[in-house]
Short mmCIF file of C-alpha atoms in Angstrom, two decimals:
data_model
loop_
_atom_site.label_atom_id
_atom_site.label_comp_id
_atom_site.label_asym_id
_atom_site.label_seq_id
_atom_site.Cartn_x
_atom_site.Cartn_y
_atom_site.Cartn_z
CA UNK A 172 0.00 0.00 0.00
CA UNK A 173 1.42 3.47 -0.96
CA UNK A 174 1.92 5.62 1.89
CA UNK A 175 -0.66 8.44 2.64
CA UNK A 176 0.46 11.91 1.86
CA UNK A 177 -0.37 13.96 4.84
CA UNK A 178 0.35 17.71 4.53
CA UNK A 179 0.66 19.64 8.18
CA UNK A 180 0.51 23.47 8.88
CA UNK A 181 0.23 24.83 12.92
CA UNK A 182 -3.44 24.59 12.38
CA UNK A 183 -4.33 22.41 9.52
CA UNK A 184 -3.87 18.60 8.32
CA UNK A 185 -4.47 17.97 4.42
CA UNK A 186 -4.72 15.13 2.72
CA UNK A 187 -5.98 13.96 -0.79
CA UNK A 188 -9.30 12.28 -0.69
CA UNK A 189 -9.76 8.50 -1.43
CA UNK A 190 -11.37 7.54 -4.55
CA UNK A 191 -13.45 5.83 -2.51
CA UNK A 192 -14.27 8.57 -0.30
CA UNK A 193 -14.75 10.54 -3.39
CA UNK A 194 -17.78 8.27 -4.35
CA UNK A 195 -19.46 8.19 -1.19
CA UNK A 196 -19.45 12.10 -0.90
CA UNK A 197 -20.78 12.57 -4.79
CA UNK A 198 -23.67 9.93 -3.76
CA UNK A 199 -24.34 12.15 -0.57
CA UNK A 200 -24.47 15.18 -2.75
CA UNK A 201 -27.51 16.70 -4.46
CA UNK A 202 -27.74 17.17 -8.18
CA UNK A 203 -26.30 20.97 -9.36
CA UNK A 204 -23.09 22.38 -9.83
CA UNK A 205 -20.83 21.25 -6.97
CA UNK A 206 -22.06 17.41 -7.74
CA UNK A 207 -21.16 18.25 -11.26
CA UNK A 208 -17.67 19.29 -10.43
CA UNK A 209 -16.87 16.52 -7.96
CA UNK A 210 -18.24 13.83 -10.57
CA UNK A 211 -15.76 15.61 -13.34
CA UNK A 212 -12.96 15.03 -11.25
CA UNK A 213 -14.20 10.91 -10.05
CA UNK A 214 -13.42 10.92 -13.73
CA UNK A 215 -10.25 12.06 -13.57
CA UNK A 216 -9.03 9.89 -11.15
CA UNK A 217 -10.17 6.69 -12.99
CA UNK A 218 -8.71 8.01 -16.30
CA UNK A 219 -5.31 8.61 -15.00
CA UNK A 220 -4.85 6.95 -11.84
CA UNK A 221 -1.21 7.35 -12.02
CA UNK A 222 -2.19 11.15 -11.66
CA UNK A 223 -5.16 10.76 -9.10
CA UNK A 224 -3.21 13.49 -6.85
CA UNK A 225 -4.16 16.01 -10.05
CA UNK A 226 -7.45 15.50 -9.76
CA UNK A 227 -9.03 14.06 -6.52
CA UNK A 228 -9.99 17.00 -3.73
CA UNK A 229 -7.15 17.32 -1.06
CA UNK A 230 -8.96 17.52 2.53
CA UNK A 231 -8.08 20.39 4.96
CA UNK A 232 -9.25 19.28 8.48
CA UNK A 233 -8.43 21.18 11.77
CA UNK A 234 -5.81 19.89 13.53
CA UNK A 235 -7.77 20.20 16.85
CA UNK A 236 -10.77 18.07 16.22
CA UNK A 237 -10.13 16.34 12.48
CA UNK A 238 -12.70 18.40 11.29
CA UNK A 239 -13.23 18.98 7.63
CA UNK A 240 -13.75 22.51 6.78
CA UNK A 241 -12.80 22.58 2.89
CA UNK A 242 -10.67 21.41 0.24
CA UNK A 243 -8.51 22.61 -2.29
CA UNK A 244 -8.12 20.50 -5.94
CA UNK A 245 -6.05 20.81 -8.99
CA UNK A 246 -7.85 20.88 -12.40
CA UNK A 247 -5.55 18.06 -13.80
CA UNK A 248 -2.19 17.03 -14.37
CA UNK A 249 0.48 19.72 -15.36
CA UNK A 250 0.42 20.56 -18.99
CA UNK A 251 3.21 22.90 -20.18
CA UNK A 252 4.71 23.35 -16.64
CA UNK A 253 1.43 24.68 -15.81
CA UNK A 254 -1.25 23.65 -12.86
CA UNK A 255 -5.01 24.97 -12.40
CA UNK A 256 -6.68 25.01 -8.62
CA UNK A 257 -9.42 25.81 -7.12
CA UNK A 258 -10.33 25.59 -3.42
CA UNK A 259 -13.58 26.86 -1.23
CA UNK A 260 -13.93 26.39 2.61
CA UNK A 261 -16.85 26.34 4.95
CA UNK A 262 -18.78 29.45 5.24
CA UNK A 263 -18.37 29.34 9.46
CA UNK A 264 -14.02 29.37 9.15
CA UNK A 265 -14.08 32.53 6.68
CA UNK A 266 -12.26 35.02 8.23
CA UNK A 267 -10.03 33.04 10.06
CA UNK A 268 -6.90 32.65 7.32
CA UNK A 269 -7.51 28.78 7.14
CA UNK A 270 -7.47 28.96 3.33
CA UNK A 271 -4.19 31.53 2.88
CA UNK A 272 -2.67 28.73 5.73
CA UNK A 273 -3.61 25.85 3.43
CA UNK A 274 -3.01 27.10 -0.28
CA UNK A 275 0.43 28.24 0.87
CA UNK A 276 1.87 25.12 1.81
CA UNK A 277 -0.30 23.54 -1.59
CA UNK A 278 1.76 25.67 -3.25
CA UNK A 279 4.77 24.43 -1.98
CA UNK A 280 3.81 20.90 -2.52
CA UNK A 281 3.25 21.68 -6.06
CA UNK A 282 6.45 23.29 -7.01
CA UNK A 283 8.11 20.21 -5.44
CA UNK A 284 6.60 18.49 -7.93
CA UNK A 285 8.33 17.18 -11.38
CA UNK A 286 8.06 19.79 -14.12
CA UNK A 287 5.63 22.03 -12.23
CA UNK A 288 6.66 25.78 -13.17
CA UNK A 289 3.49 27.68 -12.42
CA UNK A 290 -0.14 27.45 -10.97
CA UNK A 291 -3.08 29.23 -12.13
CA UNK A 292 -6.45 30.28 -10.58
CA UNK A 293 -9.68 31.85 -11.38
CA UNK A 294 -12.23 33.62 -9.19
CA UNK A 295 -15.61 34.78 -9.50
CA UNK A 296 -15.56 38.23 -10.52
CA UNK A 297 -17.23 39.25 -7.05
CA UNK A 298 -15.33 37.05 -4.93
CA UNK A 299 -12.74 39.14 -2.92
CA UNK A 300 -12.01 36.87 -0.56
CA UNK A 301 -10.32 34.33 -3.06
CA UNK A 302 -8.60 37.08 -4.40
CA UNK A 303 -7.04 38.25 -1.31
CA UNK A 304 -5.38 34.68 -0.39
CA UNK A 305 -4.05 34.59 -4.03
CA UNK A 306 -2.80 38.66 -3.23
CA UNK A 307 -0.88 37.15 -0.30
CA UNK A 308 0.48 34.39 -2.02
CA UNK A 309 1.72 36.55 -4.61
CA UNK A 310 0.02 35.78 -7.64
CA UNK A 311 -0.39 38.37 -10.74
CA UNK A 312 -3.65 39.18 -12.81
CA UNK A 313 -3.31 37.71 -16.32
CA UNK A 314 -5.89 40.36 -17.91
CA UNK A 315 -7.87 37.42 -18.54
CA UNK A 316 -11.42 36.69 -17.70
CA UNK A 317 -11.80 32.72 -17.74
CA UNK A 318 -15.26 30.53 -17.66
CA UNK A 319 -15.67 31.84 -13.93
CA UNK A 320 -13.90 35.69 -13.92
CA UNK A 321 -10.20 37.04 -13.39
CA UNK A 322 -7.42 34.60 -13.80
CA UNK A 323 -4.02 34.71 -11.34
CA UNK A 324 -0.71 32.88 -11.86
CA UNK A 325 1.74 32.55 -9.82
CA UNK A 326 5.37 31.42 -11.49
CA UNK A 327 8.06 29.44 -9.64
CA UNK A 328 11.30 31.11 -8.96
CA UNK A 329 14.23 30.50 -10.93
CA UNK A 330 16.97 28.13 -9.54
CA UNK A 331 19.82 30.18 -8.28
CA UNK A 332 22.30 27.55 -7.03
CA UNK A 333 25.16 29.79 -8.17
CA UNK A 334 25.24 31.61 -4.72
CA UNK A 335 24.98 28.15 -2.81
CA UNK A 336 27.97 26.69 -4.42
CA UNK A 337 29.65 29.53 -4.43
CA UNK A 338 29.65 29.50 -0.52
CA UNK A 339 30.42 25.98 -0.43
CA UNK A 340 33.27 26.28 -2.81
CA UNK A 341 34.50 28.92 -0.38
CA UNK A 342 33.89 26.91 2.84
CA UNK A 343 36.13 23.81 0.83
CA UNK A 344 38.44 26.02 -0.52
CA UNK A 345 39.55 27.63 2.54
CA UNK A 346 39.62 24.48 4.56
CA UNK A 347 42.19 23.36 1.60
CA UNK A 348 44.09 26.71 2.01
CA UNK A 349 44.66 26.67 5.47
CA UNK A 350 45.87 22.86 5.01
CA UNK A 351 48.51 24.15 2.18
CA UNK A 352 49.21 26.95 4.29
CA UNK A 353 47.57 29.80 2.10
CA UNK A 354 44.05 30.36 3.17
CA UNK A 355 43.57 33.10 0.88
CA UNK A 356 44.39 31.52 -2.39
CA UNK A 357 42.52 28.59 -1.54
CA UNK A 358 39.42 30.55 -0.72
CA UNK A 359 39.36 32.37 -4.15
CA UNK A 360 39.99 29.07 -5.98
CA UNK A 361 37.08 27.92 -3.94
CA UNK A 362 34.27 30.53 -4.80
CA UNK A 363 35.48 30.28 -8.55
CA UNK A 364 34.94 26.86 -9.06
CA UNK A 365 32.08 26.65 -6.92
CA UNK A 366 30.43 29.76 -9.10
CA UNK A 367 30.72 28.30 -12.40
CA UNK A 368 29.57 25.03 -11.24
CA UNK A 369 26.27 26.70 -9.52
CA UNK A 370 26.05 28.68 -12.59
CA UNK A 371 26.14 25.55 -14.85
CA UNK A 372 23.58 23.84 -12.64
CA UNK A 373 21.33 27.17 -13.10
CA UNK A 374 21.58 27.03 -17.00
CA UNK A 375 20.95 23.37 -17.53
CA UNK A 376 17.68 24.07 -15.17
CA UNK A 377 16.52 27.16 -17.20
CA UNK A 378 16.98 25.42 -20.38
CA UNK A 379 14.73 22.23 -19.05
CA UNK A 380 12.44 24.88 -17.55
CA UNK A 381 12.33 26.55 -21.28
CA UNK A 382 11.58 23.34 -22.92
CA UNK A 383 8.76 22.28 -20.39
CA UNK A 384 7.02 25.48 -20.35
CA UNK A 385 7.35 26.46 -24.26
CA UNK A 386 8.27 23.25 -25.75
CA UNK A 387 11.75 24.45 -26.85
CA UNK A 388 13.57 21.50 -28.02
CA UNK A 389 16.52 23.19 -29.29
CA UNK A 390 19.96 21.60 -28.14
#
């Protein structure tokens, strides 16, 4: 059995939902909209199993009591570097920054993810409040009104391991010097060589970035 993916913030636990789970709520359910939208994404999950975690709702629960207060889904697997979500909570923990809490570390989650460069979003033209936690976590109007109003995205930022091996290069390199008796030289050598290898390892990671997001397959 594949381990359960359990998500925890100071006051929240999140989890994706069982397909199983999934059923049993869409039976529960009466017919409109919301049943609609769970059903569309039951179908996800048996079409692409191997990317159910695209697709099934991910359960935010208080950490206090286990109870469920909302959920927060992606719109499918990433196409293009590229993620959609959506999320709504229960009208009595508005107010409380529950969803900024939970769509922050979401975020996180999904940038960890293979090939995932940016996430998208769109909210009803009239709905503030789902504009304000995308506000805080930074994402930018698009000038685009989607099927539901204003779309936000919010990009991943850019590798810069130069810096990092530059201070390890220094670290090793003085450690070397003071061994050889020249602490300077060995420093200098150090931050060189650790530079230009950070700065290849940033290069190779825009160009794989370039050919996920625009399907640049140049050499």
């Amino acid at each position: 059995m594949a381990r359960e993916i359990m998500i925890k913030t100071k006051r929240l636990i999140i989890t994706p939902m069982p397909t199983d789970e999934l059923e049993k709520r869409i039976l529960e359910m009466p017919q409109g909209e919301l049943r609609q939208a769970y059903g569309q994404m039951l179908e996800g999950c048996r079409r692409e199993p191997e990317n159910r975690l695209w697709y099934t709702p991910w359960k935010i629960q208080l950490k206090k009591d286990g109870s469920m207060i909302g959920d927060l889904c992606f719109k499918g697997a990433p196409v293009k570097g590229t993620v959609e979500w959506g999320y709504g909570l229960e009208e009595p923990f508005w107010g409380q920054g529950y969803m900024t809490e939970a769509a922050r570390v979401m975020l996180d989650w999904a940038f960890s993810q293979k090939d995932v460069y940016a996430v998208e979003a769109e909210t009803l033209s009239d709905n503030t409040a789902s504009q304000r936690v995308l506000e805080k976590l930074d994402f930018q109007p698009m000038g685009i009104v989607g099927e539901e109003g204003p779309r936000f995205r919010r990009e991943k930022q850019a590798a810069q391991m130069s810096m990092v091996y530059m201070m390890l290069g220094m670290c090793c390199g003085m450690s070397l010097g003071v061994s050889a008796g020249n602490m300077a030289i060995g420093m200098v050598l150090g931050i060189a060589v650790g530079f230009a290898l950070g700065s290849v390892v940033d290069a190779s990671e825009k160009k794989h970035r370039r050919q996920v997001t625009l399907g640049d397959k140049e050499k």
